[in-house]
mmCIF file of C-alpha atoms in Angstrom:
data_model
loop_
_atom_site.group_PDB
_atom_site.id
_atom_site.type_symbol
_atom_site.label_atom_id
_atom_site.label_comp_id
_atom_site.label_asym_id
_atom_site.label_seq_id
_atom_site.Cartn_x
_atom_site.Cartn_y
_atom_site.Cartn_z
ATOM 1 C CA UNK L 1 5.699 -20.995 13.475
ATOM 2 C CA UNK L 2 8.012 -23.915 14.096
ATOM 3 C CA UNK L 3 11.609 -23.522 12.974
ATOM 4 C CA UNK L 4 12.300 -24.786 9.471
ATOM 5 C CA UNK L 5 15.744 -25.699 8.129
ATOM 6 C CA UNK L 6 16.739 -25.972 4.469
ATOM 7 C CA UNK L 7 19.875 -28.077 3.978
ATOM 8 C CA UNK L 8 22.101 -28.906 1.017
ATOM 9 C CA UNK L 9 21.038 -25.860 -0.997
ATOM 10 C CA UNK L 10 22.896 -24.067 -3.747
ATOM 11 C CA UNK L 11 22.327 -20.508 -2.531
ATOM 12 C CA UNK L 12 21.805 -17.382 -4.613
ATOM 13 C CA UNK L 13 21.707 -14.637 -1.981
ATOM 14 C CA UNK L 14 20.533 -11.743 -4.194
ATOM 15 C CA UNK L 15 23.846 -9.884 -4.249
ATOM 16 C CA UNK L 16 26.548 -12.396 -5.259
ATOM 17 C CA UNK L 17 27.744 -13.398 -8.722
ATOM 18 C CA UNK L 18 27.529 -17.158 -8.240
ATOM 19 C CA UNK L 19 25.671 -19.883 -6.400
ATOM 20 C CA UNK L 20 27.135 -20.927 -3.057
ATOM 21 C CA UNK L 21 26.962 -24.696 -2.442
ATOM 22 C CA UNK L 22 26.218 -26.624 0.764
ATOM 23 C CA UNK L 23 24.095 -23.833 2.265
ATOM 24 C CA UNK L 24 21.919 -24.237 5.337
ATOM 25 C CA UNK L 25 19.174 -21.664 5.932
ATOM 26 C CA UNK L 26 17.137 -21.495 9.129
ATOM 27 C CA UNK L 27 13.663 -19.897 9.132
ATOM 28 C CA UNK L 28 11.956 -18.885 12.353
ATOM 29 C CA UNK L 29 8.821 -16.773 12.908
ATOM 30 C CA UNK L 30 8.702 -15.677 9.289
ATOM 31 C CA UNK L 31 12.296 -14.448 9.298
ATOM 32 C CA UNK L 32 15.621 -15.896 8.208
ATOM 33 C CA UNK L 33 17.348 -16.669 11.506
ATOM 34 C CA UNK L 34 20.662 -18.046 10.200
ATOM 35 C CA UNK L 35 22.603 -18.759 7.021
ATOM 36 C CA UNK L 36 25.611 -21.039 7.165
ATOM 37 C CA UNK L 37 27.513 -23.503 5.019
ATOM 38 C CA UNK L 38 27.876 -27.132 5.895
ATOM 39 C CA UNK L 39 25.823 -29.123 8.375
ATOM 40 C CA UNK L 40 24.709 -26.450 10.833
ATOM 41 C CA UNK L 41 23.233 -28.226 13.883
ATOM 42 C CA UNK L 42 19.720 -27.018 14.693
ATOM 43 C CA UNK L 43 17.550 -28.510 17.420
ATOM 44 C CA UNK L 44 13.749 -28.745 17.437
ATOM 45 C CA UNK L 45 13.251 -27.925 13.756
ATOM 46 C CA UNK L 46 11.722 -29.392 10.629
ATOM 47 C CA UNK L 47 14.435 -30.114 8.071
ATOM 48 C CA UNK L 48 14.044 -30.105 4.280
ATOM 49 C CA UNK L 49 16.942 -31.529 2.279
ATOM 50 C CA UNK L 50 17.042 -29.622 -1.027
ATOM 51 C CA UNK L 51 19.579 -32.074 -2.494
ATOM 52 C CA UNK L 52 21.445 -29.395 -4.430
ATOM 53 C CA UNK L 53 18.460 -27.399 -5.662
ATOM 54 C CA UNK L 54 18.810 -23.620 -5.866
ATOM 55 C CA UNK L 55 17.484 -21.574 -2.956
ATOM 56 C CA UNK L 56 17.068 -17.864 -3.691
ATOM 57 C CA UNK L 57 15.179 -14.785 -2.496
ATOM 58 C CA UNK L 58 11.640 -14.130 -3.613
ATOM 59 C CA UNK L 59 11.512 -11.942 -6.705
ATOM 60 C CA UNK L 60 10.649 -8.231 -6.631
ATOM 61 C CA UNK L 61 8.841 -6.348 -9.409
ATOM 62 C CA UNK L 62 9.430 -2.618 -8.965
ATOM 63 C CA UNK L 63 6.779 -1.393 -11.417
ATOM 64 C CA UNK L 64 3.345 -2.995 -11.439
ATOM 65 C CA UNK L 65 -0.288 -1.915 -11.543
ATOM 66 C CA UNK L 66 -2.144 -4.623 -9.633
ATOM 67 C CA UNK L 67 -5.489 -2.880 -10.118
ATOM 68 C CA UNK L 68 -4.995 -2.474 -13.884
ATOM 69 C CA UNK L 69 -7.400 -5.330 -14.493
ATOM 70 C CA UNK L 70 -8.243 -3.972 -17.944
ATOM 71 C CA UNK L 71 -5.802 -2.070 -20.201
ATOM 72 C CA UNK L 72 -8.010 1.024 -20.661
ATOM 73 C CA UNK L 73 -7.520 3.380 -17.713
ATOM 74 C CA UNK L 74 -10.572 5.527 -18.446
ATOM 75 C CA UNK L 75 -12.853 2.494 -18.611
ATOM 76 C CA UNK L 76 -11.161 1.213 -15.479
ATOM 77 C CA UNK L 77 -12.064 4.438 -13.668
ATOM 78 C CA UNK L 78 -15.720 3.823 -14.486
ATOM 79 C CA UNK L 79 -15.831 0.369 -12.869
ATOM 80 C CA UNK L 80 -17.131 -0.079 -9.320
ATOM 81 C CA UNK L 81 -14.214 -0.036 -6.927
ATOM 82 C CA UNK L 82 -15.449 -3.247 -5.323
ATOM 83 C CA UNK L 83 -15.296 -4.992 -8.710
ATOM 84 C CA UNK L 84 -11.752 -3.783 -9.398
ATOM 85 C CA UNK L 85 -10.684 -5.016 -5.972
ATOM 86 C CA UNK L 86 -12.252 -8.420 -6.607
ATOM 87 C CA UNK L 87 -10.510 -8.651 -9.987
ATOM 88 C CA UNK L 88 -7.178 -7.659 -8.426
ATOM 89 C CA UNK L 89 -7.307 -10.800 -6.296
ATOM 90 C CA UNK L 90 -6.368 -12.991 -9.275
ATOM 91 C CA UNK L 91 -3.693 -10.534 -10.441
ATOM 92 C CA UNK L 92 -2.034 -10.661 -7.020
ATOM 93 C CA UNK L 93 -2.261 -14.436 -6.723
ATOM 94 C CA UNK L 94 -0.757 -14.847 -10.187
ATOM 95 C CA UNK L 95 2.233 -12.686 -9.300
ATOM 96 C CA UNK L 96 2.921 -14.648 -6.135
ATOM 97 C CA UNK L 97 2.598 -17.905 -8.059
ATOM 98 C CA UNK L 98 5.306 -16.685 -10.448
ATOM 99 C CA UNK L 99 7.632 -16.154 -7.489
ATOM 100 C CA UNK L 100 7.180 -12.405 -6.994
ATOM 101 C CA UNK L 101 6.907 -12.072 -3.232
ATOM 102 C CA UNK L 102 7.135 -8.248 -3.234
ATOM 103 C CA UNK L 103 5.951 -5.664 -5.763
ATOM 104 C CA UNK L 104 6.037 -1.881 -5.969
ATOM 105 C CA UNK L 105 2.739 -0.577 -7.323
ATOM 106 C CA UNK L 106 3.214 2.463 -9.560
ATOM 107 C CA UNK L 107 -0.354 3.756 -9.392
ATOM 108 C CA UNK L 108 -3.804 2.419 -8.567
ATOM 109 C CA UNK L 109 -3.521 0.175 -5.519
ATOM 110 C CA UNK L 110 -4.600 1.616 -2.187
ATOM 111 C CA UNK L 111 -3.949 0.911 1.490
ATOM 112 C CA UNK L 112 -6.941 -1.431 1.660
ATOM 113 C CA UNK L 113 -5.253 -3.836 -0.752
ATOM 114 C CA UNK L 114 -2.066 -3.641 1.308
ATOM 115 C CA UNK L 115 -4.075 -4.678 4.355
ATOM 116 C CA UNK L 116 -5.898 -7.421 2.453
ATOM 117 C CA UNK L 117 -2.553 -9.042 1.610
ATOM 118 C CA UNK L 118 -1.077 -8.467 5.064
ATOM 119 C CA UNK L 119 -4.112 -10.038 6.739
ATOM 120 C CA UNK L 120 -4.139 -13.030 4.386
ATOM 121 C CA UNK L 121 -7.500 -12.134 2.840
ATOM 122 C CA UNK L 122 -5.821 -12.068 -0.575
ATOM 123 C CA UNK L 123 -2.810 -14.204 -1.469
ATOM 124 C CA UNK L 124 -0.304 -11.902 -3.104
ATOM 125 C CA UNK L 125 3.055 -10.169 -2.984
ATOM 126 C CA UNK L 126 3.975 -7.741 -0.251
ATOM 127 C CA UNK L 127 2.764 -4.375 -1.596
ATOM 128 C CA UNK L 128 4.568 -1.031 -1.621
ATOM 129 C CA UNK L 129 2.108 1.445 -3.126
ATOM 130 C CA UNK L 130 2.281 4.878 -4.745
ATOM 131 C CA UNK L 131 -1.444 5.521 -4.402
ATOM 132 C CA UNK L 132 -2.438 7.684 -7.365
ATOM 133 C CA UNK L 133 0.261 8.997 -9.680
ATOM 134 C CA UNK L 134 0.573 12.784 -9.818
ATOM 135 C CA UNK L 135 -0.213 14.198 -13.255
ATOM 136 C CA UNK L 136 -0.575 17.676 -14.658
ATOM 137 C CA UNK L 137 -3.729 18.478 -16.575
ATOM 138 C CA UNK L 138 -3.372 16.750 -19.932
ATOM 139 C CA UNK L 139 -0.421 14.744 -18.657
ATOM 140 C CA UNK L 140 0.170 11.019 -18.872
ATOM 141 C CA UNK L 141 -2.023 10.332 -15.840
ATOM 142 C CA UNK L 142 -4.960 12.395 -17.136
ATOM 143 C CA UNK L 143 -7.008 9.651 -18.766
ATOM 144 C CA UNK L 144 -10.100 11.725 -19.538
ATOM 145 C CA UNK L 145 -11.163 11.655 -23.175
ATOM 146 C CA UNK L 146 -11.120 14.904 -25.117
ATOM 147 C CA UNK L 147 -13.781 17.432 -24.055
ATOM 148 C CA UNK L 148 -14.560 15.451 -20.883
ATOM 149 C CA UNK L 149 -14.962 18.176 -18.279
ATOM 150 C CA UNK L 150 -16.071 16.366 -15.115
ATOM 151 C CA UNK L 151 -12.728 15.904 -13.358
ATOM 152 C CA UNK L 152 -14.300 14.473 -10.229
ATOM 153 C CA UNK L 153 -15.859 11.551 -12.054
ATOM 154 C CA UNK L 154 -12.603 10.107 -13.323
ATOM 155 C CA UNK L 155 -9.992 11.295 -10.882
ATOM 156 C CA UNK L 156 -11.373 11.260 -7.349
ATOM 157 C CA UNK L 157 -11.898 7.552 -6.814
ATOM 158 C CA UNK L 158 -9.522 5.158 -5.091
ATOM 159 C CA UNK L 159 -8.959 1.582 -6.214
ATOM 160 C CA UNK L 160 -8.060 1.342 -9.895
ATOM 161 C CA UNK L 161 -7.660 5.057 -10.509
ATOM 162 C CA UNK L 162 -4.239 5.891 -11.859
ATOM 163 C CA UNK L 163 -4.024 9.688 -11.859
ATOM 164 C CA UNK L 164 -4.204 12.466 -9.274
ATOM 165 C CA UNK L 165 -4.416 15.645 -11.358
ATOM 166 C CA UNK L 166 -2.774 18.660 -9.734
ATOM 167 C CA UNK L 167 -1.320 21.866 -11.217
ATOM 168 C CA UNK L 168 0.857 24.456 -9.513
ATOM 169 C CA UNK L 169 3.308 24.312 -6.628
ATOM 170 C CA UNK L 170 0.692 24.563 -3.888
ATOM 171 C CA UNK L 171 -1.662 21.935 -5.332
ATOM 172 C CA UNK L 172 1.134 19.406 -5.996
ATOM 173 C CA UNK L 173 2.370 19.793 -2.421
ATOM 174 C CA UNK L 174 -1.126 19.073 -1.202
ATOM 175 C CA UNK L 175 -1.447 16.127 -3.609
ATOM 176 C CA UNK L 176 1.725 14.517 -2.228
ATOM 177 C CA UNK L 177 0.512 15.034 1.319
ATOM 178 C CA UNK L 178 -2.859 13.523 0.424
ATOM 179 C CA UNK L 179 -1.305 10.401 -1.094
ATOM 180 C CA UNK L 180 0.966 9.986 1.939
ATOM 181 C CA UNK L 181 -2.052 10.486 4.238
ATOM 182 C CA UNK L 182 -3.805 7.695 2.375
ATOM 183 C CA UNK L 183 -0.954 5.246 2.883
ATOM 184 C CA UNK L 184 1.401 5.698 -0.075
ATOM 185 C CA UNK L 185 4.857 4.242 0.539
ATOM 186 C CA UNK L 186 6.385 6.299 -2.301
ATOM 187 C CA UNK L 187 5.195 9.008 -4.695
ATOM 188 C CA UNK L 188 4.801 8.563 -8.445
ATOM 189 C CA UNK L 189 4.974 11.541 -10.795
ATOM 190 C CA UNK L 190 4.388 11.743 -14.530
ATOM 191 C CA UNK L 191 7.394 13.765 -15.703
ATOM 192 C CA UNK L 192 6.935 13.188 -19.438
ATOM 193 C CA UNK L 193 4.719 11.799 -22.159
ATOM 194 C CA UNK L 194 3.593 8.199 -22.406
ATOM 195 C CA UNK L 195 2.551 5.423 -24.737
ATOM 196 C CA UNK L 196 -0.976 4.639 -23.559
ATOM 197 C CA UNK L 197 -2.235 8.223 -23.736
ATOM 198 C CA UNK L 198 -2.769 9.536 -27.279
ATOM 199 C CA UNK L 199 -2.324 13.285 -26.743
ATOM 200 C CA UNK L 200 1.077 13.606 -25.054
ATOM 201 C CA UNK L 201 4.251 13.135 -27.140
ATOM 202 C CA UNK L 202 7.018 10.919 -25.808
ATOM 203 C CA UNK L 203 9.500 13.804 -26.019
ATOM 204 C CA UNK L 204 7.221 16.094 -24.037
ATOM 205 C CA UNK L 205 8.143 17.265 -20.554
ATOM 206 C CA UNK L 206 5.506 17.506 -17.862
ATOM 207 C CA UNK L 207 5.439 19.625 -14.709
ATOM 208 C CA UNK L 208 7.662 22.649 -14.216
ATOM 209 C CA UNK L 209 10.973 22.461 -12.388
ATOM 210 C CA UNK L 210 9.323 24.273 -9.480
ATOM 211 C CA UNK L 211 6.496 21.734 -9.334
ATOM 212 C CA UNK L 212 8.820 18.729 -9.574
ATOM 213 C CA UNK L 213 11.065 20.183 -6.886
ATOM 214 C CA UNK L 214 8.078 20.725 -4.601
ATOM 215 C CA UNK L 215 6.935 17.133 -5.112
ATOM 216 C CA UNK L 216 10.371 15.785 -4.180
ATOM 217 C CA UNK L 217 10.597 18.125 -1.187
ATOM 218 C CA UNK L 218 7.280 16.896 0.177
ATOM 219 C CA UNK L 219 8.190 13.245 -0.331
ATOM 220 C CA UNK L 220 11.548 13.800 1.376
ATOM 221 C CA UNK L 221 9.836 15.538 4.279
ATOM 222 C CA UNK L 222 7.681 12.431 4.698
ATOM 223 C CA UNK L 223 10.863 10.302 4.647
ATOM 224 C CA UNK L 224 10.075 8.687 1.331
ATOM 225 C CA UNK L 225 10.996 9.245 -2.334
ATOM 226 C CA UNK L 226 9.686 9.919 -5.843
ATOM 227 C CA UNK L 227 9.549 7.588 -8.839
ATOM 228 C CA UNK L 228 9.252 9.448 -12.153
ATOM 229 C CA UNK L 229 7.710 8.252 -15.401
ATOM 230 C CA UNK L 230 9.972 9.604 -18.166
ATOM 231 C CA UNK L 231 11.170 8.518 -21.610
ATOM 232 C CA UNK L 232 13.097 11.352 -23.265
ATOM 233 C CA UNK L 233 16.548 12.614 -22.270
ATOM 234 C CA UNK L 234 15.149 16.046 -21.417
ATOM 235 C CA UNK L 235 12.419 14.632 -19.177
ATOM 236 C CA UNK L 236 14.955 12.354 -17.488
ATOM 237 C CA UNK L 237 17.466 15.160 -16.918
ATOM 238 C CA UNK L 238 14.816 17.448 -15.419
ATOM 239 C CA UNK L 239 13.581 14.720 -13.067
ATOM 240 C CA UNK L 240 17.119 13.819 -11.982
ATOM 241 C CA UNK L 241 17.929 17.488 -11.405
ATOM 242 C CA UNK L 242 14.916 17.728 -9.082
ATOM 243 C CA UNK L 243 16.006 14.717 -7.023
ATOM 244 C CA UNK L 244 13.791 11.784 -7.983
ATOM 245 C CA UNK L 245 15.032 8.381 -6.885
ATOM 246 C CA UNK L 246 14.093 6.372 -9.974
ATOM 247 C CA UNK L 247 13.315 6.859 -13.642
ATOM 248 C CA UNK L 248 10.556 4.532 -14.823
ATOM 249 C CA UNK L 249 10.907 3.184 -18.392
ATOM 250 C CA UNK L 250 13.593 5.568 -19.740
ATOM 251 C CA UNK L 251 13.618 3.929 -23.174
ATOM 252 C CA UNK L 252 14.867 7.019 -25.024
ATOM 253 C CA UNK L 253 17.710 7.940 -22.662
ATOM 254 C CA UNK L 254 21.048 8.934 -24.174
ATOM 255 C CA UNK L 255 24.627 9.032 -22.940
ATOM 256 C CA UNK L 256 24.294 12.409 -21.238
ATOM 257 C CA UNK L 257 21.114 11.527 -19.346
ATOM 258 C CA UNK L 258 22.517 8.123 -18.340
ATOM 259 C CA UNK L 259 25.692 9.735 -17.008
ATOM 260 C CA UNK L 260 23.604 12.252 -15.049
ATOM 261 C CA UNK L 261 21.631 9.373 -13.512
ATOM 262 C CA UNK L 262 24.824 7.559 -12.569
ATOM 263 C CA UNK L 263 26.304 10.669 -10.920
ATOM 264 C CA UNK L 264 23.127 11.266 -8.917
ATOM 265 C CA UNK L 265 22.661 7.611 -7.984
ATOM 266 C CA UNK L 266 19.276 7.561 -9.728
ATOM 267 C CA UNK L 267 17.917 4.098 -10.491
ATOM 268 C CA UNK L 268 16.546 3.057 -13.879
ATOM 269 C CA UNK L 269 13.489 0.798 -13.898
ATOM 270 C CA UNK L 270 13.118 -0.577 -17.438
ATOM 271 C CA UNK L 271 9.835 -2.336 -18.255
ATOM 272 C CA UNK L 272 10.500 -4.236 -21.468
ATOM 273 C CA UNK L 273 7.752 -6.798 -20.908
ATOM 274 C CA UNK L 274 4.942 -4.309 -21.340
ATOM 275 C CA UNK L 275 6.147 -3.122 -24.768
ATOM 276 C CA UNK L 276 6.536 -6.679 -26.019
ATOM 277 C CA UNK L 277 3.010 -7.476 -24.806
ATOM 278 C CA UNK L 278 1.499 -4.271 -26.172
ATOM 279 C CA UNK L 279 3.236 -4.853 -29.493
ATOM 280 C CA UNK L 280 1.267 -8.101 -29.714
ATOM 281 C CA UNK L 281 -1.993 -6.865 -28.233
ATOM 282 C CA UNK L 282 -2.266 -3.154 -29.089
ATOM 283 C CA UNK L 283 -4.195 -3.686 -32.306
ATOM 284 C CA UNK L 284 -6.679 -5.989 -30.618
ATOM 285 C CA UNK L 285 -7.206 -3.395 -27.893
ATOM 286 C CA UNK L 286 -8.211 -0.804 -30.459
ATOM 287 C CA UNK L 287 -5.251 1.494 -29.832
ATOM 288 C CA UNK L 288 -4.856 4.386 -32.240
ATOM 289 C CA UNK L 289 -2.176 4.459 -34.918
ATOM 290 C CA UNK L 290 -0.321 7.132 -32.918
ATOM 291 C CA UNK L 291 -0.309 4.985 -29.769
ATOM 292 C CA UNK L 292 0.858 1.921 -31.695
ATOM 293 C CA UNK L 293 3.641 3.961 -33.304
ATOM 294 C CA UNK L 294 4.841 5.140 -29.897
ATOM 295 C CA UNK L 295 4.729 1.580 -28.588
ATOM 296 C CA UNK L 296 6.860 0.323 -31.468
ATOM 297 C CA UNK L 297 9.350 3.124 -31.000
ATOM 298 C CA UNK L 298 9.987 2.520 -27.296
ATOM 299 C CA UNK L 299 9.991 -1.256 -27.807
ATOM 300 C CA UNK L 300 12.755 -0.943 -30.373
ATOM 301 C CA UNK L 301 14.817 1.393 -28.164
ATOM 302 C CA UNK L 302 14.506 -0.549 -24.925
ATOM 303 C CA UNK L 303 17.556 -2.783 -25.307
ATOM 304 C CA UNK L 304 19.775 0.065 -26.475
ATOM 305 C CA UNK L 305 18.710 2.131 -23.461
ATOM 306 C CA UNK L 306 19.714 -0.743 -21.194
ATOM 307 C CA UNK L 307 23.118 -0.974 -22.871
ATOM 308 C CA UNK L 308 23.722 2.768 -22.509
ATOM 309 C CA UNK L 309 22.643 2.785 -18.864
ATOM 310 C CA UNK L 310 24.731 -0.248 -17.975
ATOM 311 C CA UNK L 311 27.826 1.189 -19.644
ATOM 312 C CA UNK L 312 27.354 4.446 -17.731
ATOM 313 C CA UNK L 313 27.132 2.642 -14.394
ATOM 314 C CA UNK L 314 23.443 3.316 -13.714
ATOM 315 C CA UNK L 315 21.811 1.042 -11.140
ATOM 316 C CA UNK L 316 19.330 -1.028 -13.141
ATOM 317 C CA UNK L 317 16.247 -2.313 -11.359
ATOM 318 C CA UNK L 318 13.465 -4.530 -12.743
ATOM 319 C CA UNK L 319 9.833 -3.751 -13.499
ATOM 320 C CA UNK L 320 7.158 -4.944 -15.914
ATOM 321 C CA UNK L 321 4.242 -2.411 -16.035
ATOM 322 C CA UNK L 322 1.746 -4.904 -17.463
ATOM 323 C CA UNK L 323 -2.000 -4.377 -17.824
ATOM 324 C CA UNK L 324 -5.042 -6.658 -17.846
ATOM 325 C CA UNK L 325 -4.454 -10.222 -18.969
ATOM 326 C CA UNK L 326 -0.960 -9.178 -20.103
ATOM 327 C CA UNK L 327 0.126 -9.705 -16.468
ATOM 328 C CA UNK L 328 0.639 -13.326 -17.534
ATOM 329 C CA UNK L 329 3.764 -12.117 -19.382
ATOM 330 C CA UNK L 330 5.439 -10.845 -16.193
ATOM 331 C CA UNK L 331 8.305 -13.337 -16.219
ATOM 332 C CA UNK L 332 9.161 -12.481 -19.840
ATOM 333 C CA UNK L 333 11.149 -9.539 -18.445
ATOM 334 C CA UNK L 334 13.974 -11.910 -17.496
ATOM 335 C CA UNK L 335 14.755 -13.104 -21.017
ATOM 336 C CA UNK L 336 13.925 -9.844 -22.810
ATOM 337 C CA UNK L 337 16.910 -8.233 -21.064
ATOM 338 C CA UNK L 338 19.495 -10.851 -22.020
ATOM 339 C CA UNK L 339 20.729 -9.061 -25.191
ATOM 340 C CA UNK L 340 21.895 -6.208 -22.928
ATOM 341 C CA UNK L 341 22.943 -7.799 -19.630
ATOM 342 C CA UNK L 342 23.955 -11.219 -18.284
ATOM 343 C CA UNK L 343 21.513 -13.410 -16.392
ATOM 344 C CA UNK L 344 23.147 -12.828 -13.006
ATOM 345 C CA UNK L 345 22.618 -9.061 -13.342
ATOM 346 C CA UNK L 346 18.994 -9.623 -14.306
ATOM 347 C CA UNK L 347 18.561 -11.750 -11.184
ATOM 348 C CA UNK L 348 20.214 -9.127 -9.012
ATOM 349 C CA UNK L 349 17.952 -6.484 -10.532
ATOM 350 C CA UNK L 350 14.935 -8.512 -9.435
ATOM 351 C CA UNK L 351 16.300 -9.070 -5.927
ATOM 352 C CA UNK L 352 19.073 -7.038 -4.282
ATOM 353 C CA UNK L 353 18.942 -3.985 -6.574
ATOM 354 C CA UNK L 354 15.176 -3.647 -6.270
ATOM 355 C CA UNK L 355 15.469 -3.946 -2.493
ATOM 356 C CA UNK L 356 18.001 -1.098 -2.469
ATOM 357 C CA UNK L 357 15.768 0.989 -4.733
ATOM 358 C CA UNK L 358 12.863 0.520 -2.320
ATOM 359 C CA UNK L 359 15.071 1.206 0.732
ATOM 360 C CA UNK L 360 14.433 -2.306 1.976
ATOM 361 C CA UNK L 361 18.005 -3.640 1.961
ATOM 362 C CA UNK L 362 18.443 -6.541 4.338
ATOM 363 C CA UNK L 363 14.699 -7.134 4.570
ATOM 364 C CA UNK L 364 13.721 -8.316 1.083
ATOM 365 C CA UNK L 365 15.607 -9.413 -2.015
ATOM 366 C CA UNK L 366 18.245 -11.306 -0.056
ATOM 367 C CA UNK L 367 18.843 -14.516 1.874
ATOM 368 C CA UNK L 368 20.501 -13.238 5.032
ATOM 369 C CA UNK L 369 19.827 -13.231 8.760
ATOM 370 C CA UNK L 370 17.073 -10.764 9.637
ATOM 371 C CA UNK L 371 15.455 -10.754 6.194
ATOM 372 C CA UNK L 372 11.873 -11.800 5.559
ATOM 373 C CA UNK L 373 11.726 -15.513 4.765
ATOM 374 C CA UNK L 374 10.661 -14.883 1.168
ATOM 375 C CA UNK L 375 12.257 -17.856 -0.569
ATOM 376 C CA UNK L 376 12.113 -19.758 -3.845
ATOM 377 C CA UNK L 377 13.386 -23.226 -4.625
ATOM 378 C CA UNK L 378 14.435 -23.740 -8.253
ATOM 379 C CA UNK L 379 15.110 -27.066 -9.972
ATOM 380 C CA UNK L 380 18.321 -26.060 -11.720
ATOM 381 C CA UNK L 381 20.662 -23.091 -11.900
ATOM 382 C CA UNK L 382 18.871 -19.864 -12.957
ATOM 383 C CA UNK L 383 22.210 -18.118 -13.452
ATOM 384 C CA UNK L 384 22.864 -20.549 -16.295
ATOM 385 C CA UNK L 385 19.255 -20.889 -17.481
ATOM 386 C CA UNK L 386 17.106 -17.949 -16.446
ATOM 387 C CA UNK L 387 14.121 -19.421 -18.298
ATOM 388 C CA UNK L 388 13.678 -21.633 -15.222
ATOM 389 C CA UNK L 389 12.036 -18.598 -13.598
ATOM 390 C CA UNK L 390 9.435 -18.580 -16.370
ATOM 391 C CA UNK L 391 8.260 -22.109 -15.628
ATOM 392 C CA UNK L 392 6.288 -22.747 -12.462
ATOM 393 C CA UNK L 393 7.061 -26.448 -12.833
ATOM 394 C CA UNK L 394 10.734 -25.567 -12.245
ATOM 395 C CA UNK L 395 9.799 -23.591 -9.114
ATOM 396 C CA UNK L 396 8.516 -26.231 -6.680
ATOM 397 C CA UNK L 397 8.481 -23.889 -3.693
ATOM 398 C CA UNK L 398 7.324 -20.331 -3.143
ATOM 399 C CA UNK L 399 7.542 -19.120 0.449
ATOM 400 C CA UNK L 400 6.511 -15.684 1.670
ATOM 401 C CA UNK L 401 7.143 -14.563 5.222
ATOM 402 C CA UNK L 402 7.888 -18.121 6.281
ATOM 403 C CA UNK L 403 4.608 -19.505 4.913
ATOM 404 C CA UNK L 404 4.401 -21.852 1.962
ATOM 405 C CA UNK L 405 2.411 -20.515 -0.969
ATOM 406 C CA UNK L 406 3.450 -23.485 -3.086
ATOM 407 C CA UNK L 407 5.275 -26.640 -2.157
ATOM 408 C CA UNK L 408 5.287 -29.405 -4.754
ATOM 409 C CA UNK L 409 7.654 -32.370 -5.099
ATOM 410 C CA UNK L 410 10.002 -31.439 -2.262
ATOM 411 C CA UNK L 411 10.959 -34.101 0.255
ATOM 412 C CA UNK L 412 8.893 -34.126 3.416
ATOM 413 C CA UNK L 413 10.340 -32.280 6.368
ATOM 414 C CA UNK L 414 11.926 -34.494 9.016
#
């Protein structure tokens, strides 16, 4: 790739509190080679004058399901894997078009999809996958309907399958090793009840302390970490005690569980967008009254959980957890958080904080020398008007790894 220079940018670098004017950013071989302020001389390069537009890192979504092409996980498990993969192509392209250049898949995507994106077969965000989420029998990842006995039919597939059912210390160790063998970048565990499964209460805890500890030990041995689905304070406290790196959702956390997370350095990954979308769509999807009641409860508690976590000093990341055609609501996460945190913190959650969560500091979520050239150009200041990130017309450029995914209305390079 020829060197490319962006001049006269207002820079949001993913970690700072304000835009930095008069920035010059040099891109070479898919990587940010230099960041300076003023008229940095660069020979043999194409130059794009941004004329004061905002230049910022590509966005990161730390909780997605790119193979959740329909919102019913059991029905999804019955689809041909080739069909789910084909449907995921549009999900991935849509995310990249919204400016998400990296995502962390929380269950379903496999190493083949990672390769499809890396090889340019599918346009999509850089993928960090959990493989299949570990679930106890009857846990949140066990999507079998009542009295369905054939475990192999619903739980031994690959693409699109959310849950890896394992019970007991030995079997969960093997399950972690199997997911790592199959290319998982991190491990997902269901540590408590969920919304989309009718039989497990939100306050319920899942897996024993011994099982959770074994899961974390195996992930640590493989030099990776565990993300834990949990809502209730008890489920959160147990997961934190066992050493998980992030709590997913966490809508029912209280002061004590938030303080425990802050002391341990555990990240919180709220996913407000999915509850807003499910609140609109749950009835149409045929969800039971119990599932709709749980959805309403966590939706109403989401903002308060954010306020408690922020006050306690918890590191707050950003995820969305959307399903099916609700993926179109991905960028709603930015404005849904505003009653609890300022726009600049929301932006940092989607960039620098998510990079730290994923142990990718300096590589993604920032505009700095050595980072991937994942860059967005915004017409306006998203720190003052974060709704700009919800409008593709206000995002004339999406670049991933130094390659343009979208470039509309920018001056020609000279």
